[in-house]
Amino acid sequence: MHPTSKKIRYPEIVYDENGNVQLSTQSDIAGTSALELDEHLSDDQSLQPQHQQQNRVQKFISNIPKVLSKPPLVSATPEWRKLQRHAQQIKSTHLRDLLQDPERCDAMWAEHDGVYYDYSRQQATLETMELLFDLAERQDLVKRIHAMVNGEKINFTENRAVLHTALRASKDDIGTVFVDGVDAIKEVHEVLDQIKEFTEAFRSGKITGYTGKRMRNIVSVGIGGSYLGPEFLAEVLKTEEEGINSSLGYSLRFLANVDPVDVERTCADLDPEETLIIIVSKTFTTAETMLNARTMRQWLWDFMGDDVEVVRKHVVACSSVSATENVKKFGVDTEKYFFRFWDWVGGRYSVCGAAGAVPISLLYGFDLFEKFLEGARSMDQHFINAPMRENIPIIMGLLGVWNSSFMGYNSRALIPYAQALLRLPAHIQQLDMEVRCIYSLCRL
């Protein structure tokens, strides 16, 4: 019998009137589940050694009390039920009627650092917003935001911190955020300093290729967040005056599709002797990325021979420290051309880390990338410090909950009128899809 074909019996979980989990003892659920899981796995003992199977079961069981000890779903709160009743009224109200209320329209906006957010076109009233703010307060949203930016392990399913904000934190903040005893912001700036030194040497001609030629072409190999964010940013800067001037003489291409046609189109008019390959993979084992990485390595070897120095001079890596051995085995010079990132940053946010910093700084210069980080830092500070009713990210998030959970809208359109933002929808689509795992932050 296949191990997944047997049904596991779990004890019933009962909630009291406040939505808290009621169990006789935590050991009851752990003990029962352990027995069931041991039986569940017993039909396929050949898959793993016995001690590994036991460790899997014990690890799974040990996490059950952690998950069950978290607050219940937000839908069990009085604030949620108020919004449900309120939504029935709003559904019968047309937006054109809401726009006739000048007090409402004058109040439904927020602004920060040149970003103006007008949400008066939402099918919501001032009362709606107050009910949403009540819901956020009930869920201790502000407290949870501070827990996130201070490095607490709010991702309790993986027992990890969620620190994309550290990627754009100021050097002045070194020593303020620690993860497992490690100064996160100090780590970030060590990598940024490394990237600055490398990219400036590349752009000045100090770093050359295997044959001594100056390199001017960059190919970034990666999938998902490893390329969607950087590609979006590269397109945005392409038509900015500073971007136009700083990128003269250089080209940047992204390779994400394993289709050989995409590889051919990427390499068609490039000179391998003048091309640098960036491989972006957290584990350096991602199937699609590594297939393309090996293809690009072979492309270099086909033109310049299979000397190990070809790879050491033409390939750099952005990966996790835990993948160092994999990076080294591929042939990358891990002393000079290995730019690390951390498991407390999800791939969807990696545009602010090495995955974005290396290609963007190579094409446009580190100074321009640093300005991008400053803008992100400004919005982070707004998110952390602005009052809830003036906080653009919080308002947008709450309206997202309102539209999807109460109004029943199950799709959303993101339509940039500026052509420079043509890759924004793809980037945001992936980010929004994955960020739903931030359930561990707000339980919404």
XYZ file of C-alpha atoms in Angstrom:
444
model
C 0.000 0.000 0.000
C 1.300 3.476 -0.881
C 2.146 5.431 2.315
C -0.193 8.283 1.362
C -3.184 5.991 0.802
C -3.894 5.360 4.494
C -6.024 7.861 6.315
C -4.502 9.459 9.376
C -6.875 9.929 12.288
C -6.370 13.127 14.248
C -8.118 14.010 17.520
C -10.865 16.557 17.287
C -9.848 20.164 17.898
C -12.433 22.159 19.837
C -12.560 25.949 20.153
C -14.165 27.833 23.026
C -16.374 30.892 22.549
C -13.305 33.136 22.281
C -11.808 30.993 19.563
C -9.068 29.449 21.734
C -8.023 25.840 21.168
C -9.363 23.446 23.803
C -7.417 20.205 24.144
C -7.308 17.864 27.126
C -3.512 17.900 26.949
C -1.035 18.657 24.223
C 0.495 15.240 24.774
C -2.806 13.620 23.777
C -2.627 14.983 20.255
C 1.094 14.363 20.017
C 0.815 10.782 21.226
C -2.146 9.882 19.064
C -0.647 11.460 15.956
C 2.708 9.789 16.547
C 1.070 6.350 16.664
C -0.954 7.048 13.550
C 2.003 8.487 11.670
C 4.267 5.577 12.633
C 1.637 3.205 11.196
C 1.209 5.517 8.203
C 4.891 5.232 7.345
C 5.342 1.562 8.195
C 4.326 0.289 4.746
C 7.296 1.966 3.053
C 10.256 1.317 5.311
C 12.569 1.229 2.312
C 12.211 4.957 1.732
C 14.373 5.997 4.691
C 16.346 4.424 7.524
C 14.303 3.801 10.659
C 15.936 6.560 12.702
C 15.244 9.102 9.943
C 11.584 8.098 9.825
C 11.313 8.496 13.592
C 12.995 11.897 13.406
C 10.502 13.028 10.751
C 7.582 11.967 12.913
C 9.008 13.556 16.047
C 9.758 16.806 14.226
C 6.264 16.947 12.780
C 4.654 16.243 16.149
C 6.810 18.805 17.941
C 5.485 21.518 15.627
C 1.807 20.719 16.228
C 1.575 22.443 19.632
C 3.365 25.500 18.186
C 0.793 25.876 15.428
C -2.188 25.142 17.643
C -0.998 27.623 20.252
C -1.302 30.485 17.776
C -4.406 32.699 17.851
C -7.466 31.313 16.051
C -8.543 32.492 12.654
C -9.481 36.139 12.500
C -12.902 35.154 11.156
C -13.829 34.104 14.693
C -13.590 37.685 16.032
C -16.497 40.122 16.580
C -14.731 42.657 14.356
C -14.852 40.240 11.446
C -18.557 39.594 11.940
C -19.244 43.353 11.992
C -17.513 43.670 8.651
C -19.557 40.791 7.260
C -22.806 42.553 8.207
C -21.497 45.877 6.914
C -20.540 44.305 3.579
C -24.152 43.373 2.909
C -25.040 47.081 2.950
C -22.105 48.145 0.785
C -22.773 45.497 -1.881
C -26.065 47.194 -2.661
C -24.427 50.639 -2.929
C -23.089 51.750 -6.310
C -19.658 53.380 -6.483
C -21.039 56.404 -8.350
C -23.241 57.138 -5.335
C -20.264 56.869 -2.972
C -18.347 59.356 -5.129
C -21.062 61.947 -4.569
C -19.959 62.256 -0.928
C -17.296 65.023 -0.837
C -16.368 64.376 2.808
C -15.653 60.730 1.995
C -13.615 61.536 -1.136
C -11.582 64.238 0.616
C -10.651 61.814 3.401
C -9.736 58.724 1.397
C -6.149 59.397 0.415
C -2.652 59.052 1.839
C 0.748 60.365 0.771
C 4.394 59.656 1.488
C 7.623 60.759 -0.164
C 6.043 61.610 -3.511
C 3.695 58.608 -3.551
C 0.022 59.651 -3.574
C -2.547 56.943 -2.913
C -6.176 57.730 -3.756
C -8.523 54.989 -2.562
C -11.782 56.890 -2.960
C -12.597 54.644 -5.943
C -12.820 51.645 -3.670
C -16.296 50.332 -2.897
C -15.951 51.358 0.729
C -17.018 54.141 3.077
C -15.380 55.906 5.995
C -17.254 53.499 8.240
C -15.771 50.605 6.297
C -12.282 51.925 6.955
C -12.942 52.335 10.674
C -14.180 48.753 10.889
C -11.070 47.571 9.050
C -8.829 49.526 11.389
C -10.668 47.970 14.337
C -9.935 44.549 12.858
C -6.233 45.414 12.467
C -6.074 46.630 16.058
C -7.763 43.454 17.274
C -5.055 41.457 15.499
C -2.262 43.602 17.009
C -1.073 44.469 13.519
C 1.309 47.243 14.612
C 2.858 44.975 17.228
C 3.312 42.252 14.632
C 4.912 44.673 12.187
C 7.471 45.598 14.807
C 8.043 41.932 15.577
C 8.810 41.370 11.906
C 11.277 44.215 11.443
C 13.013 43.385 14.738
C 13.857 39.890 13.550
C 11.403 37.787 15.537
C 10.655 34.444 13.901
C 7.119 35.227 12.806
C 7.292 32.536 10.111
C 6.558 29.862 12.691
C 5.992 27.066 10.160
C 9.655 27.268 9.113
C 10.840 28.905 12.348
C 12.378 31.800 10.431
C 12.586 35.546 10.652
C 11.094 37.649 7.824
C 13.622 40.407 7.235
C 13.422 41.783 3.706
C 13.440 45.214 5.382
C 17.006 44.539 6.567
C 18.138 44.421 2.924
C 17.622 48.170 2.608
C 18.326 49.238 6.199
C 20.836 52.017 6.822
C 24.356 51.344 8.084
C 23.333 53.420 11.076
C 21.035 50.538 12.060
C 23.854 48.014 12.385
C 23.626 46.370 15.781
C 19.851 46.727 16.115
C 18.519 43.530 14.507
C 19.824 40.059 15.313
C 18.797 36.618 14.066
C 20.192 33.662 16.022
C 22.857 35.942 17.439
C 23.943 37.256 14.034
C 23.779 40.979 13.260
C 21.507 40.871 10.188
C 22.074 44.441 9.005
C 25.836 44.143 9.400
C 25.717 41.011 7.224
C 23.699 42.864 4.585
C 26.141 45.753 4.370
C 29.134 43.442 4.179
C 27.589 41.948 1.034
C 26.601 45.360 -0.363
C 30.179 46.595 0.117
C 31.429 43.470 -1.664
C 29.000 44.069 -4.550
C 30.003 47.717 -4.809
C 33.703 46.847 -5.026
C 33.101 44.102 -7.597
C 30.726 46.023 -9.862
C 32.881 49.165 -9.881
C 35.912 47.073 -10.830
C 33.870 45.434 -13.601
C 32.615 48.726 -14.995
C 36.049 50.366 -14.829
C 37.663 47.539 -16.797
C 39.813 46.397 -13.895
C 38.104 42.999 -14.078
C 38.467 41.367 -17.472
C 37.506 38.044 -19.032
C 39.565 34.918 -19.657
C 41.131 36.278 -22.845
C 41.799 39.703 -21.353
C 38.890 41.410 -23.064
C 36.749 43.868 -21.170
C 33.320 42.426 -20.354
C 30.246 44.446 -21.264
C 27.460 41.871 -21.513
C 25.650 40.435 -18.499
C 23.321 37.416 -18.488
C 21.416 36.755 -15.260
C 20.206 33.151 -14.902
C 17.382 32.474 -12.434
C 13.666 31.875 -12.051
C 10.819 33.338 -9.986
C 11.900 36.088 -7.633
C 15.482 35.639 -8.785
C 14.612 37.358 -12.041
C 11.117 38.925 -11.957
C 12.088 41.671 -9.512
C 15.490 42.468 -11.070
C 13.998 42.407 -14.571
C 11.248 44.808 -13.502
C 13.797 47.199 -12.015
C 16.063 46.989 -15.050
C 13.146 47.971 -17.303
C 12.172 50.881 -15.050
C 15.669 52.368 -15.063
C 16.187 51.818 -18.779
C 14.394 55.049 -19.743
C 15.415 57.173 -16.756
C 17.983 59.812 -17.648
C 20.531 58.548 -15.135
C 19.903 54.974 -16.248
C 20.333 55.819 -19.915
C 23.667 57.514 -19.297
C 25.100 54.959 -16.893
C 24.209 51.902 -18.998
C 25.788 53.095 -22.240
C 28.018 50.357 -23.614
C 26.540 47.577 -21.453
C 23.739 45.062 -21.934
C 21.769 42.963 -19.447
C 19.615 39.956 -20.331
C 17.659 37.524 -18.190
C 17.464 33.790 -18.847
C 14.649 31.974 -17.019
C 13.075 29.618 -19.546
C 14.645 26.177 -20.072
C 13.424 26.195 -23.667
C 16.572 26.046 -25.860
C 15.032 28.755 -28.040
C 15.243 31.184 -25.124
C 18.901 30.299 -24.606
C 19.573 30.814 -28.309
C 17.827 34.173 -28.336
C 19.719 35.284 -25.241
C 23.143 34.373 -26.602
C 22.612 34.979 -30.328
C 24.611 38.199 -30.749
C 26.804 38.039 -27.641
C 30.558 37.554 -27.598
C 31.377 34.969 -24.876
C 34.749 36.639 -24.304
C 32.906 39.815 -23.267
C 30.079 38.173 -21.293
C 29.608 37.669 -17.565
C 27.091 35.067 -16.322
C 25.241 35.550 -13.013
C 23.665 32.423 -11.530
C 20.992 33.175 -8.938
C 19.782 30.235 -6.857
C 19.401 30.056 -3.080
C 20.361 26.373 -2.906
C 22.230 26.144 -6.206
C 20.149 23.067 -6.928
C 17.042 24.621 -8.549
C 16.454 22.334 -11.545
C 15.536 24.956 -14.165
C 18.206 27.412 -13.071
C 20.983 24.824 -12.939
C 20.051 23.411 -16.352
C 20.413 26.881 -17.861
C 23.549 27.496 -15.807
C 25.216 24.367 -17.207
C 24.112 25.361 -20.707
C 25.695 28.801 -20.326
C 28.876 27.277 -18.889
C 29.102 24.963 -21.895
C 28.563 27.966 -24.177
C 31.599 29.643 -22.605
C 33.660 26.454 -22.889
C 32.686 25.915 -26.523
C 34.246 29.257 -27.459
C 37.165 29.520 -25.015
C 37.995 25.923 -24.048
C 37.159 24.019 -20.887
C 39.843 25.547 -18.683
C 38.589 25.992 -15.111
C 39.670 29.618 -15.284
C 37.004 30.312 -17.917
C 34.290 29.728 -15.312
C 36.212 31.465 -12.538
C 36.479 34.620 -14.639
C 33.099 34.611 -16.392
C 30.634 33.237 -13.818
C 29.485 34.711 -10.502
C 26.929 33.329 -8.060
C 24.238 34.741 -5.793
C 23.287 32.042 -3.333
C 22.874 31.057 0.303
C 25.915 30.471 2.495
C 24.682 26.907 2.999
C 25.143 26.334 -0.750
C 28.839 27.304 -0.772
C 30.026 23.785 -1.613
C 27.591 23.532 -4.538
C 28.792 26.890 -5.853
C 32.421 25.811 -5.556
C 31.766 22.485 -7.323
C 30.237 24.390 -10.243
C 33.560 26.162 -10.666
C 32.772 29.642 -9.311
C 35.496 31.540 -7.471
C 33.820 31.597 -4.046
C 36.464 33.946 -2.623
C 35.749 36.798 -5.042
C 32.600 36.079 -7.047
C 30.161 34.618 -4.532
C 27.507 37.006 -3.178
C 25.467 35.519 -0.359
C 21.926 35.934 0.896
C 19.975 34.462 3.780
C 17.011 32.227 4.553
C 15.255 35.095 6.332
C 14.540 36.756 2.980
C 11.980 35.171 0.672
C 12.927 34.933 -2.993
C 10.090 37.276 -3.948
C 11.896 40.106 -2.110
C 15.353 39.355 -3.495
C 15.467 42.370 -5.815
C 16.786 44.345 -2.823
C 19.436 41.702 -2.114
C 22.295 40.269 -4.124
C 19.928 38.845 -6.772
C 18.997 42.405 -7.751
C 22.076 44.306 -6.606
C 24.585 42.426 -8.754
C 22.913 42.664 -12.207
C 21.481 46.149 -11.675
C 24.782 47.542 -10.345
C 26.723 45.948 -13.196
C 24.444 47.602 -15.758
C 23.639 50.934 -14.115
C 26.288 51.347 -11.433
C 26.044 50.758 -7.691
C 25.163 54.395 -6.934
C 21.878 54.137 -8.834
C 20.999 50.849 -7.145
C 21.719 52.479 -3.801
C 19.151 55.164 -4.601
C 16.619 52.427 -5.208
C 17.389 51.010 -1.755
C 16.947 54.466 -0.236
C 13.468 54.696 -1.742
C 12.547 51.264 -0.404
C 13.922 52.239 3.008
C 11.782 55.369 2.998
C 8.636 53.323 2.423
C 9.723 50.815 5.080
C 9.994 53.626 7.615
C 6.576 54.903 6.596
C 5.132 51.403 7.033
C 6.760 51.003 10.454
C 6.107 54.457 11.902
C 3.146 56.144 10.200
C -0.191 56.080 12.052
C -2.437 53.320 10.749
C -4.951 55.715 9.178
C -2.194 57.432 7.182
C -0.198 54.300 6.371
C -0.281 53.443 2.655
C 0.812 49.773 2.898
C -1.566 49.078 5.793
C -4.511 50.736 4.038
C -3.797 48.821 0.832
C -3.530 45.567 2.755
C -6.779 46.129 4.624
C -8.612 47.015 1.432
C -7.255 43.812 -0.065
C -8.844 41.880 2.801
C -12.072 43.849 2.352
C -12.324 43.155 -1.371
C -11.419 39.482 -1.281
C -12.933 38.292 1.998
C -16.015 40.490 2.328
C -16.928 41.820 -1.121
C -16.207 38.502 -2.810
C -13.893 39.814 -5.525
C -11.621 36.914 -6.439
C -9.427 38.645 -9.010
C -7.549 41.895 -9.317
C -6.076 43.836 -12.231
C -2.788 45.704 -12.077
C -2.612 48.059 -15.056
C 0.455 50.321 -15.276
C -0.061 53.244 -17.655
C 3.679 53.961 -17.728
C 5.368 51.663 -20.263
C 8.483 51.573 -18.112
C 6.451 49.561 -15.599
C 5.569 46.848 -18.105
C 7.166 44.109 -15.961
C 5.586 45.286 -12.714
C 2.431 43.114 -13.010
C 4.463 39.897 -13.332
C 6.627 40.855 -10.367
C 3.669 41.802 -8.183
C 1.687 38.742 -9.245
C 4.405 36.448 -7.951
C 5.004 38.531 -4.842
C 1.300 38.729 -3.989
C 0.789 35.015 -4.621
C 3.655 34.000 -2.337
C 3.086 36.649 0.295
C -0.189 35.010 1.221
C 2.052 32.851 3.354
C 2.427 35.962 5.537
C -0.577 34.482 7.330
C 1.912 33.993 10.131
C 2.170 37.778 10.442
C -1.415 38.963 10.581
C -3.523 35.790 10.582
C -5.764 37.466 7.994
